[in-house]
């Protein structure tokens, strides 16, 4: 509530500075207190002092508790205002921790069969530095025909000078024999002593047109290895001291 209008009281206000200074000095010296011997003046002094205390209290209250204006009771909460515009996007959050490992997956379907490996080397098959393949028939493979044969680590002999030794070989799938050589201890070979045959269930076919010498490579009618067939090599040593060291079959 606003203050009501006050009466003009500045009508007799002392404005003379010299007089104001004299009066102020008298107040500072407490000259007005000498009036307390008079009952009426003493009452006025008391009333002025009470008014001074009241003014001080009003000044204190206005300055420390009211301030720029008295604070009223809090009002009721007003209705919610409309939603404000969306704020700017916040900074990216930190990465989350790694998840736990999943369960082991089901076994996949069986893979296709691998390609077949390369064919292995046939047992007893030899290849020269020039790529020529051959088979070696050992001396122990030669047996007597009509007479006994004696086999030893240093070769095979016959017990009869007119006897014949022979060896047979069944062949290898896909191979072909094109030449043979019978090895003996004769320095110049045993002339007209070697024959070669193709045999099939008792049927014998000559692969040389005539007997050839030992220790020489003899070209024969090519024999292609086949099931049920063998190649038969015979040699007539001509003496019991002639030793057969084996035979080499050249493949083509």
PDB file of N, CA and C in Angstrom, residues 113-210:
ATOM      1  N   UNK A 113      34.954 -84.184 -52.580  1.00  0.00           N
ATOM      2  CA  UNK A 113      36.162 -85.007 -52.590  1.00  0.00           C
ATOM      3  C   UNK A 113      37.295 -84.264 -53.287  1.00  0.00           C
ATOM      4  N   UNK A 114      38.491 -84.387 -52.735  1.00  0.00           N
ATOM      5  CA  UNK A 114      39.651 -83.768 -53.360  1.00  0.00           C
ATOM      6  C   UNK A 114      40.040 -84.494 -54.638  1.00  0.00           C
ATOM      7  N   UNK A 115      40.859 -83.814 -55.427  1.00  0.00           N
ATOM      8  CA  UNK A 115      41.322 -84.424 -56.677  1.00  0.00           C
ATOM      9  C   UNK A 115      42.254 -85.592 -56.371  1.00  0.00           C
ATOM     10  N   UNK A 116      42.237 -86.572 -57.247  1.00  0.00           N
ATOM     11  CA  UNK A 116      43.100 -87.749 -57.067  1.00  0.00           C
ATOM     12  C   UNK A 116      44.556 -87.338 -57.141  1.00  0.00           C
ATOM     13  N   UNK A 117      45.388 -87.953 -56.283  1.00  0.00           N
ATOM     14  CA  UNK A 117      46.810 -87.658 -56.294  1.00  0.00           C
ATOM     15  C   UNK A 117      47.474 -88.249 -57.525  1.00  0.00           C
ATOM     16  N   UNK A 118      48.685 -87.798 -57.763  1.00  0.00           N
ATOM     17  CA  UNK A 118      49.441 -88.316 -58.913  1.00  0.00           C
ATOM     18  C   UNK A 118      49.780 -89.785 -58.694  1.00  0.00           C
ATOM     19  N   UNK A 119      49.845 -90.539 -59.790  1.00  0.00           N
ATOM     20  CA  UNK A 119      50.184 -91.952 -59.704  1.00  0.00           C
ATOM     21  C   UNK A 119      51.571 -92.133 -59.110  1.00  0.00           C
ATOM     22  N   UNK A 120      51.691 -93.079 -58.194  1.00  0.00           N
ATOM     23  CA  UNK A 120      52.979 -93.354 -57.590  1.00  0.00           C
ATOM     24  C   UNK A 120      53.874 -94.138 -58.545  1.00  0.00           C
ATOM     25  N   UNK A 121      55.129 -94.204 -58.190  1.00  0.00           N
ATOM     26  CA  UNK A 121      56.096 -94.954 -59.003  1.00  0.00           C
ATOM     27  C   UNK A 121      55.814 -96.448 -58.865  1.00  0.00           C
ATOM     28  N   UNK A 122      55.705 -97.178 -59.980  1.00  0.00           N
ATOM     29  CA  UNK A 122      55.499 -98.629 -59.920  1.00  0.00           C
ATOM     30  C   UNK A 122      56.723 -99.299 -59.314  1.00  0.00           C
ATOM     31  N   UNK A 123      56.456-100.310 -58.472  1.00  0.00           N
ATOM     32  CA  UNK A 123      57.550-101.033 -57.841  1.00  0.00           C
ATOM     33  C   UNK A 123      58.448-101.665 -58.897  1.00  0.00           C
ATOM     34  N   UNK A 124      59.776-101.523 -58.754  1.00  0.00           N
ATOM     35  CA  UNK A 124      60.728-102.133 -59.676  1.00  0.00           C
ATOM     36  C   UNK A 124      60.880-101.387 -60.979  1.00  0.00           C
ATOM     37  N   UNK A 125      60.253-100.211 -61.105  1.00  0.00           N
ATOM     38  CA  UNK A 125      60.324 -99.435 -62.344  1.00  0.00           C
ATOM     39  C   UNK A 125      61.390 -98.364 -62.185  1.00  0.00           C
ATOM     40  N   UNK A 126      62.306 -98.277 -63.146  1.00  0.00           N
ATOM     41  CA  UNK A 126      63.412 -97.342 -63.078  1.00  0.00           C
ATOM     42  C   UNK A 126      63.357 -96.387 -64.271  1.00  0.00           C
ATOM     43  N   UNK A 127      63.852 -95.187 -64.051  1.00  0.00           N
ATOM     44  CA  UNK A 127      63.879 -94.181 -65.121  1.00  0.00           C
ATOM     45  C   UNK A 127      65.293 -93.651 -65.230  1.00  0.00           C
ATOM     46  N   UNK A 128      65.857 -93.685 -66.449  1.00  0.00           N
ATOM     47  CA  UNK A 128      67.224 -93.209 -66.659  1.00  0.00           C
ATOM     48  C   UNK A 128      67.227 -91.685 -66.697  1.00  0.00           C
ATOM     49  N   UNK A 129      68.457 -91.137 -66.741  1.00  0.00           N
ATOM     50  CA  UNK A 129      68.585 -89.690 -66.819  1.00  0.00           C
ATOM     51  C   UNK A 129      67.976 -89.114 -68.079  1.00  0.00           C
ATOM     52  N   UNK A 130      67.816 -89.933 -69.123  1.00  0.00           N
ATOM     53  CA  UNK A 130      67.209 -89.471 -70.369  1.00  0.00           C
ATOM     54  C   UNK A 130      65.704 -89.722 -70.403  1.00  0.00           C
ATOM     55  N   UNK A 131      65.153 -90.205 -69.275  1.00  0.00           N
ATOM     56  CA  UNK A 131      63.713 -90.415 -69.196  1.00  0.00           C
ATOM     57  C   UNK A 131      63.245 -91.766 -69.696  1.00  0.00           C
ATOM     58  N   UNK A 132      64.186 -92.691 -69.986  1.00  0.00           N
ATOM     59  CA  UNK A 132      63.815 -94.025 -70.470  1.00  0.00           C
ATOM     60  C   UNK A 132      63.496 -94.911 -69.261  1.00  0.00           C
ATOM     61  N   UNK A 133      62.330 -95.583 -69.310  1.00  0.00           N
ATOM     62  CA  UNK A 133      61.924 -96.458 -68.220  1.00  0.00           C
ATOM     63  C   UNK A 133      62.374 -97.888 -68.502  1.00  0.00           C
ATOM     64  N   UNK A 134      62.714 -98.611 -67.411  1.00  0.00           N
ATOM     65  CA  UNK A 134      63.153-100.001 -67.580  1.00  0.00           C
ATOM     66  C   UNK A 134      62.785-100.805 -66.339  1.00  0.00           C
ATOM     67  N   UNK A 135      62.814-102.156 -66.535  1.00  0.00           N
ATOM     68  CA  UNK A 135      62.565-103.121 -65.466  1.00  0.00           C
ATOM     69  C   UNK A 135      63.790-104.024 -65.385  1.00  0.00           C
ATOM     70  N   UNK A 136      64.244-104.355 -64.162  1.00  0.00           N
ATOM     71  CA  UNK A 136      65.367-105.287 -64.013  1.00  0.00           C
ATOM     72  C   UNK A 136      64.859-106.573 -63.379  1.00  0.00           C
ATOM     73  N   UNK A 137      65.156-107.712 -64.069  1.00  0.00           N
ATOM     74  CA  UNK A 137      64.798-109.038 -63.554  1.00  0.00           C
ATOM     75  C   UNK A 137      66.049-109.633 -62.932  1.00  0.00           C
ATOM     76  N   UNK A 138      66.047-109.955 -61.634  1.00  0.00           N
ATOM     77  CA  UNK A 138      67.262-110.422 -60.951  1.00  0.00           C
ATOM     78  C   UNK A 138      67.658-111.835 -61.380  1.00  0.00           C
ATOM     79  N   UNK A 139      68.901-112.249 -61.109  1.00  0.00           N
ATOM     80  CA  UNK A 139      69.359-113.596 -61.515  1.00  0.00           C
ATOM     81  C   UNK A 139      68.570-114.709 -60.830  1.00  0.00           C
ATOM     82  N   UNK A 140      68.091-114.460 -59.622  1.00  0.00           N
ATOM     83  CA  UNK A 140      67.338-115.508 -58.913  1.00  0.00           C
ATOM     84  C   UNK A 140      66.027-115.839 -59.613  1.00  0.00           C
ATOM     85  N   UNK A 141      65.546-114.942 -60.534  1.00  0.00           N
ATOM     86  CA  UNK A 141      64.296-115.220 -61.257  1.00  0.00           C
ATOM     87  C   UNK A 141      64.496-116.260 -62.358  1.00  0.00           C
ATOM     88  N   UNK A 142      65.766-116.545 -62.737  1.00  0.00           N
ATOM     89  CA  UNK A 142      66.043-117.519 -63.795  1.00  0.00           C
ATOM     90  C   UNK A 142      66.103-118.932 -63.196  1.00  0.00           C
ATOM     91  N   UNK A 143      65.314-119.826 -63.771  1.00  0.00           N
ATOM     92  CA  UNK A 143      65.235-121.220 -63.302  1.00  0.00           C
ATOM     93  C   UNK A 143      65.630-122.166 -64.435  1.00  0.00           C
ATOM     94  N   UNK A 144      65.946-123.413 -64.061  1.00  0.00           N
ATOM     95  CA  UNK A 144      66.364-124.382 -65.068  1.00  0.00           C
ATOM     96  C   UNK A 144      65.198-124.954 -65.851  1.00  0.00           C
ATOM     97  N   UNK A 145      65.465-125.263 -67.119  1.00  0.00           N
ATOM     98  CA  UNK A 145      64.461-125.885 -67.979  1.00  0.00           C
ATOM     99  C   UNK A 145      65.019-127.240 -68.412  1.00  0.00           C
ATOM    100  N   UNK A 146      64.575-128.314 -67.758  1.00  0.00           N
ATOM    101  CA  UNK A 146      65.090-129.652 -68.069  1.00  0.00           C
ATOM    102  C   UNK A 146      66.265-130.034 -67.201  1.00  0.00           C
ATOM    103  N   UNK A 147      66.964-129.055 -66.621  1.00  0.00           N
ATOM    104  CA  UNK A 147      68.111-129.309 -65.751  1.00  0.00           C
ATOM    105  C   UNK A 147      68.043-128.321 -64.583  1.00  0.00           C
ATOM    106  N   UNK A 148      68.742-128.638 -63.515  1.00  0.00           N
ATOM    107  CA  UNK A 148      68.713-127.770 -62.347  1.00  0.00           C
ATOM    108  C   UNK A 148      69.474-126.473 -62.616  1.00  0.00           C
ATOM    109  N   UNK A 149      69.014-125.418 -61.925  1.00  0.00           N
ATOM    110  CA  UNK A 149      69.722-124.131 -61.950  1.00  0.00           C
ATOM    111  C   UNK A 149      70.235-123.863 -60.548  1.00  0.00           C
ATOM    112  N   UNK A 150      71.450-123.316 -60.469  1.00  0.00           N
ATOM    113  CA  UNK A 150      72.049-122.957 -59.181  1.00  0.00           C
ATOM    114  C   UNK A 150      72.118-121.423 -59.089  1.00  0.00           C
ATOM    115  N   UNK A 151      71.421-120.881 -58.081  1.00  0.00           N
ATOM    116  CA  UNK A 151      71.391-119.424 -57.924  1.00  0.00           C
ATOM    117  C   UNK A 151      72.218-119.023 -56.717  1.00  0.00           C
ATOM    118  N   UNK A 152      73.024-117.999 -56.881  1.00  0.00           N
ATOM    119  CA  UNK A 152      73.876-117.466 -55.813  1.00  0.00           C
ATOM    120  C   UNK A 152      73.924-115.947 -55.955  1.00  0.00           C
ATOM    121  N   UNK A 153      74.457-115.271 -54.922  1.00  0.00           N
ATOM    122  CA  UNK A 153      74.531-113.808 -55.028  1.00  0.00           C
ATOM    123  C   UNK A 153      75.332-113.329 -56.228  1.00  0.00           C
ATOM    124  N   UNK A 154      76.255-114.137 -56.731  1.00  0.00           N
ATOM    125  CA  UNK A 154      77.058-113.719 -57.886  1.00  0.00           C
ATOM    126  C   UNK A 154      76.518-114.246 -59.200  1.00  0.00           C
ATOM    127  N   UNK A 155      75.214-114.645 -59.237  1.00  0.00           N
ATOM    128  CA  UNK A 155      74.596-115.049 -60.491  1.00  0.00           C
ATOM    129  C   UNK A 155      74.023-116.457 -60.439  1.00  0.00           C
ATOM    130  N   UNK A 156      73.377-116.826 -61.551  1.00  0.00           N
ATOM    131  CA  UNK A 156      72.735-118.149 -61.666  1.00  0.00           C
ATOM    132  C   UNK A 156      73.426-118.930 -62.782  1.00  0.00           C
ATOM    133  N   UNK A 157      73.668-120.243 -62.498  1.00  0.00           N
ATOM    134  CA  UNK A 157      74.293-121.129 -63.491  1.00  0.00           C
ATOM    135  C   UNK A 157      73.399-122.343 -63.695  1.00  0.00           C
ATOM    136  N   UNK A 158      73.690-123.079 -64.764  1.00  0.00           N
ATOM    137  CA  UNK A 158      72.991-124.341 -65.024  1.00  0.00           C
ATOM    138  C   UNK A 158      73.898-125.519 -64.658  1.00  0.00           C
ATOM    139  N   UNK A 159      73.293-126.650 -64.276  1.00  0.00           N
ATOM    140  CA  UNK A 159      74.097-127.835 -63.909  1.00  0.00           C
ATOM    141  C   UNK A 159      74.466-128.676 -65.117  1.00  0.00           C
ATOM    142  N   UNK A 160      73.960-128.302 -66.297  1.00  0.00           N
ATOM    143  CA  UNK A 160      74.248-129.075 -67.515  1.00  0.00           C
ATOM    144  C   UNK A 160      74.562-128.083 -68.626  1.00  0.00           C
ATOM    145  N   UNK A 161      75.657-128.298 -69.316  1.00  0.00           N
ATOM    146  CA  UNK A 161      76.089-127.384 -70.367  1.00  0.00           C
ATOM    147  C   UNK A 161      75.047-127.236 -71.458  1.00  0.00           C
ATOM    148  N   UNK A 162      74.200-128.256 -71.657  1.00  0.00           N
ATOM    149  CA  UNK A 162      73.169-128.163 -72.694  1.00  0.00           C
ATOM    150  C   UNK A 162      71.840-127.662 -72.122  1.00  0.00           C
ATOM    151  N   UNK A 163      71.841-127.295 -70.867  1.00  0.00           N
ATOM    152  CA  UNK A 163      70.612-126.825 -70.240  1.00  0.00           C
ATOM    153  C   UNK A 163      70.253-125.398 -70.636  1.00  0.00           C
ATOM    154  N   UNK A 164      68.995-125.027 -70.356  1.00  0.00           N
ATOM    155  CA  UNK A 164      68.483-123.681 -70.645  1.00  0.00           C
ATOM    156  C   UNK A 164      67.921-123.069 -69.358  1.00  0.00           C
ATOM    157  N   UNK A 165      68.158-121.747 -69.215  1.00  0.00           N
ATOM    158  CA  UNK A 165      67.581-120.984 -68.096  1.00  0.00           C
ATOM    159  C   UNK A 165      66.493-120.053 -68.651  1.00  0.00           C
ATOM    160  N   UNK A 166      65.427-119.877 -67.879  1.00  0.00           N
ATOM    161  CA  UNK A 166      64.407-118.927 -68.351  1.00  0.00           C
ATOM    162  C   UNK A 166      63.781-118.198 -67.159  1.00  0.00           C
ATOM    163  N   UNK A 167      63.280-116.946 -67.455  1.00  0.00           N
ATOM    164  CA  UNK A 167      62.602-116.103 -66.459  1.00  0.00           C
ATOM    165  C   UNK A 167      61.362-115.521 -67.112  1.00  0.00           C
ATOM    166  N   UNK A 168      60.350-115.259 -66.298  1.00  0.00           N
ATOM    167  CA  UNK A 168      59.092-114.703 -66.819  1.00  0.00           C
ATOM    168  C   UNK A 168      58.725-113.447 -66.008  1.00  0.00           C
ATOM    169  N   UNK A 169      58.061-112.500 -66.720  1.00  0.00           N
ATOM    170  CA  UNK A 169      57.622-111.245 -66.054  1.00  0.00           C
ATOM    171  C   UNK A 169      56.201-110.942 -66.502  1.00  0.00           C
ATOM    172  N   UNK A 170      55.260-110.638 -65.555  1.00  0.00           N
ATOM    173  CA  UNK A 170      53.850-110.443 -65.922  1.00  0.00           C
ATOM    174  C   UNK A 170      53.520-109.063 -66.462  1.00  0.00           C
ATOM    175  N   UNK A 171      54.434-108.117 -66.389  1.00  0.00           N
ATOM    176  CA  UNK A 171      54.162-106.799 -66.953  1.00  0.00           C
ATOM    177  C   UNK A 171      53.526-105.832 -65.968  1.00  0.00           C
ATOM    178  N   UNK A 172      53.344-104.565 -66.424  1.00  0.00           N
ATOM    179  CA  UNK A 172      52.701-103.491 -65.644  1.00  0.00           C
ATOM    180  C   UNK A 172      51.614-102.858 -66.509  1.00  0.00           C
ATOM    181  N   UNK A 173      50.502-102.508 -65.872  1.00  0.00           N
ATOM    182  CA  UNK A 173      49.386-101.917 -66.607  1.00  0.00           C
ATOM    183  C   UNK A 173      49.831-100.669 -67.360  1.00  0.00           C
ATOM    184  N   UNK A 174      49.514-100.634 -68.637  1.00  0.00           N
ATOM    185  CA  UNK A 174      49.808 -99.461 -69.456  1.00  0.00           C
ATOM    186  C   UNK A 174      51.226 -99.401 -69.986  1.00  0.00           C
ATOM    187  N   UNK A 175      52.052-100.396 -69.688  1.00  0.00           N
ATOM    188  CA  UNK A 175      53.443-100.387 -70.141  1.00  0.00           C
ATOM    189  C   UNK A 175      53.626-101.310 -71.342  1.00  0.00           C
ATOM    190  N   UNK A 176      54.760-101.116 -72.052  1.00  0.00           N
ATOM    191  CA  UNK A 176      55.060-101.889 -73.263  1.00  0.00           C
ATOM    192  C   UNK A 176      56.554-102.165 -73.277  1.00  0.00           C
ATOM    193  N   UNK A 177      56.950-103.439 -73.522  1.00  0.00           N
ATOM    194  CA  UNK A 177      58.359-103.813 -73.603  1.00  0.00           C
ATOM    195  C   UNK A 177      58.793-103.744 -75.069  1.00  0.00           C
ATOM    196  N   UNK A 178      59.910-103.011 -75.299  1.00  0.00           N
ATOM    197  CA  UNK A 178      60.358-102.827 -76.693  1.00  0.00           C
ATOM    198  C   UNK A 178      61.736-103.433 -76.939  1.00  0.00           C
ATOM    199  N   UNK A 179      62.492-103.725 -75.850  1.00  0.00           N
ATOM    200  CA  UNK A 179      63.833-104.307 -76.032  1.00  0.00           C
ATOM    201  C   UNK A 179      64.218-105.038 -74.744  1.00  0.00           C
ATOM    202  N   UNK A 180      65.156-106.026 -74.885  1.00  0.00           N
ATOM    203  CA  UNK A 180      65.641-106.745 -73.703  1.00  0.00           C
ATOM    204  C   UNK A 180      67.151-106.918 -73.813  1.00  0.00           C
ATOM    205  N   UNK A 181      67.787-107.107 -72.630  1.00  0.00           N
ATOM    206  CA  UNK A 181      69.229-107.376 -72.599  1.00  0.00           C
ATOM    207  C   UNK A 181      69.491-108.319 -71.437  1.00  0.00           C
ATOM    208  N   UNK A 182      70.086-109.504 -71.734  1.00  0.00           N
ATOM    209  CA  UNK A 182      70.437-110.470 -70.694  1.00  0.00           C
ATOM    210  C   UNK A 182      71.900-110.262 -70.328  1.00  0.00           C
ATOM    211  N   UNK A 183      72.177-110.093 -69.042  1.00  0.00           N
ATOM    212  CA  UNK A 183      73.542-109.811 -68.581  1.00  0.00           C
ATOM    213  C   UNK A 183      74.208-111.109 -68.108  1.00  0.00           C
ATOM    214  N   UNK A 184      75.448-111.358 -68.595  1.00  0.00           N
ATOM    215  CA  UNK A 184      76.204-112.563 -68.186  1.00  0.00           C
ATOM    216  C   UNK A 184      77.644-112.170 -67.883  1.00  0.00           C
ATOM    217  N   UNK A 185      78.440-113.195 -67.519  1.00  0.00           N
ATOM    218  CA  UNK A 185      79.865-112.957 -67.258  1.00  0.00           C
ATOM    219  C   UNK A 185      80.718-113.128 -68.507  1.00  0.00           C
ATOM    220  N   UNK A 186      80.070-113.328 -69.671  1.00  0.00           N
ATOM    221  CA  UNK A 186      80.823-113.461 -70.925  1.00  0.00           C
ATOM    222  C   UNK A 186      81.222-112.081 -71.411  1.00  0.00           C
ATOM    223  N   UNK A 187      82.528-111.894 -71.613  1.00  0.00           N
ATOM    224  CA  UNK A 187      83.023-110.569 -71.981  1.00  0.00           C
ATOM    225  C   UNK A 187      82.504-110.113 -73.341  1.00  0.00           C
ATOM    226  N   UNK A 188      82.297-111.046 -74.269  1.00  0.00           N
ATOM    227  CA  UNK A 188      81.808-110.686 -75.602  1.00  0.00           C
ATOM    228  C   UNK A 188      80.394-111.185 -75.845  1.00  0.00           C
ATOM    229  N   UNK A 189      79.748-111.673 -74.775  1.00  0.00           N
ATOM    230  CA  UNK A 189      78.395-112.168 -74.926  1.00  0.00           C
ATOM    231  C   UNK A 189      78.383-113.602 -75.398  1.00  0.00           C
ATOM    232  N   UNK A 190      77.268-114.262 -75.208  1.00  0.00           N
ATOM    233  CA  UNK A 190      77.091-115.650 -75.658  1.00  0.00           C
ATOM    234  C   UNK A 190      76.222-115.595 -76.911  1.00  0.00           C
ATOM    235  N   UNK A 191      76.821-115.938 -78.043  1.00  0.00           N
ATOM    236  CA  UNK A 191      76.145-115.767 -79.325  1.00  0.00           C
ATOM    237  C   UNK A 191      74.953-116.722 -79.451  1.00  0.00           C
ATOM    238  N   UNK A 192      73.895-116.210 -80.102  1.00  0.00           N
ATOM    239  CA  UNK A 192      72.695-116.986 -80.451  1.00  0.00           C
ATOM    240  C   UNK A 192      72.152-117.766 -79.254  1.00  0.00           C
ATOM    241  N   UNK A 193      72.135-117.096 -78.093  1.00  0.00           N
ATOM    242  CA  UNK A 193      71.719-117.809 -76.875  1.00  0.00           C
ATOM    243  C   UNK A 193      70.385-117.317 -76.312  1.00  0.00           C
ATOM    244  N   UNK A 194      69.907-116.155 -76.754  1.00  0.00           N
ATOM    245  CA  UNK A 194      68.737-115.524 -76.104  1.00  0.00           C
ATOM    246  C   UNK A 194      67.535-115.586 -77.029  1.00  0.00           C
ATOM    247  N   UNK A 195      66.378-115.985 -76.463  1.00  0.00           N
ATOM    248  CA  UNK A 195      65.096-115.920 -77.150  1.00  0.00           C
ATOM    249  C   UNK A 195      64.075-115.251 -76.223  1.00  0.00           C
ATOM    250  N   UNK A 196      63.059-114.622 -76.843  1.00  0.00           N
ATOM    251  CA  UNK A 196      62.018-113.918 -76.071  1.00  0.00           C
ATOM    252  C   UNK A 196      60.669-114.356 -76.622  1.00  0.00           C
ATOM    253  N   UNK A 197      59.699-114.614 -75.714  1.00  0.00           N
ATOM    254  CA  UNK A 197      58.383-115.095 -76.131  1.00  0.00           C
ATOM    255  C   UNK A 197      57.283-114.326 -75.362  1.00  0.00           C
ATOM    256  N   UNK A 198      56.144-114.292 -76.021  1.00  0.00           N
ATOM    257  CA  UNK A 198      54.909-113.836 -75.366  1.00  0.00           C
ATOM    258  C   UNK A 198      54.097-115.080 -75.065  1.00  0.00           C
ATOM    259  N   UNK A 199      53.638-115.216 -73.805  1.00  0.00           N
ATOM    260  CA  UNK A 199      52.848-116.395 -73.445  1.00  0.00           C
ATOM    261  C   UNK A 199      51.471-115.948 -72.967  1.00  0.00           C
ATOM    262  N   UNK A 200      50.463-116.757 -73.296  1.00  0.00           N
ATOM    263  CA  UNK A 200      49.097-116.480 -72.849  1.00  0.00           C
ATOM    264  C   UNK A 200      48.365-117.810 -72.696  1.00  0.00           C
ATOM    265  N   UNK A 201      48.214-118.228 -71.447  1.00  0.00           N
ATOM    266  CA  UNK A 201      47.485-119.461 -71.144  1.00  0.00           C
ATOM    267  C   UNK A 201      47.963-120.641 -72.016  1.00  0.00           C
ATOM    268  N   UNK A 202      49.264-120.818 -72.064  1.00  0.00           N
ATOM    269  CA  UNK A 202      49.830-121.948 -72.807  1.00  0.00           C
ATOM    270  C   UNK A 202      50.164-121.647 -74.244  1.00  0.00           C
ATOM    271  N   UNK A 203      49.699-120.548 -74.795  1.00  0.00           N
ATOM    272  CA  UNK A 203      50.040-120.155 -76.167  1.00  0.00           C
ATOM    273  C   UNK A 203      51.326-119.343 -76.128  1.00  0.00           C
ATOM    274  N   UNK A 204      52.306-119.753 -76.954  1.00  0.00           N
ATOM    275  CA  UNK A 204      53.622-119.112 -76.945  1.00  0.00           C
ATOM    276  C   UNK A 204      53.867-118.484 -78.316  1.00  0.00           C
ATOM    277  N   UNK A 205      54.258-117.208 -78.323  1.00  0.00           N
ATOM    278  CA  UNK A 205      54.521-116.484 -79.566  1.00  0.00           C
ATOM    279  C   UNK A 205      55.911-115.862 -79.479  1.00  0.00           C
ATOM    280  N   UNK A 206      56.769-116.133 -80.484  1.00  0.00           N
ATOM    281  CA  UNK A 206      58.133-115.588 -80.492  1.00  0.00           C
ATOM    282  C   UNK A 206      58.107-114.095 -80.758  1.00  0.00           C
ATOM    283  N   UNK A 207      58.935-113.376 -79.999  1.00  0.00           N
ATOM    284  CA  UNK A 207      59.058-111.920 -80.189  1.00  0.00           C
ATOM    285  C   UNK A 207      60.388-111.549 -80.839  1.00  0.00           C
ATOM    286  N   UNK A 208      61.252-112.551 -81.100  1.00  0.00           N
ATOM    287  CA  UNK A 208      62.482-112.362 -81.873  1.00  0.00           C
ATOM    288  C   UNK A 208      62.419-113.291 -83.084  1.00  0.00           C
ATOM    289  N   UNK A 209      62.903-112.822 -84.195  1.00  0.00           N
ATOM    290  CA  UNK A 209      62.883-113.662 -85.401  1.00  0.00           C
ATOM    291  C   UNK A 209      63.898-114.794 -85.307  1.00  0.00           C
ATOM    292  N   UNK A 210      64.951-114.605 -84.522  1.00  0.00           N
ATOM    293  CA  UNK A 210      65.952-115.652 -84.297  1.00  0.00           C
ATOM    294  C   UNK A 210      66.655-115.334 -82.981  1.00  0.00           C
TER     295      UNK A 210
END
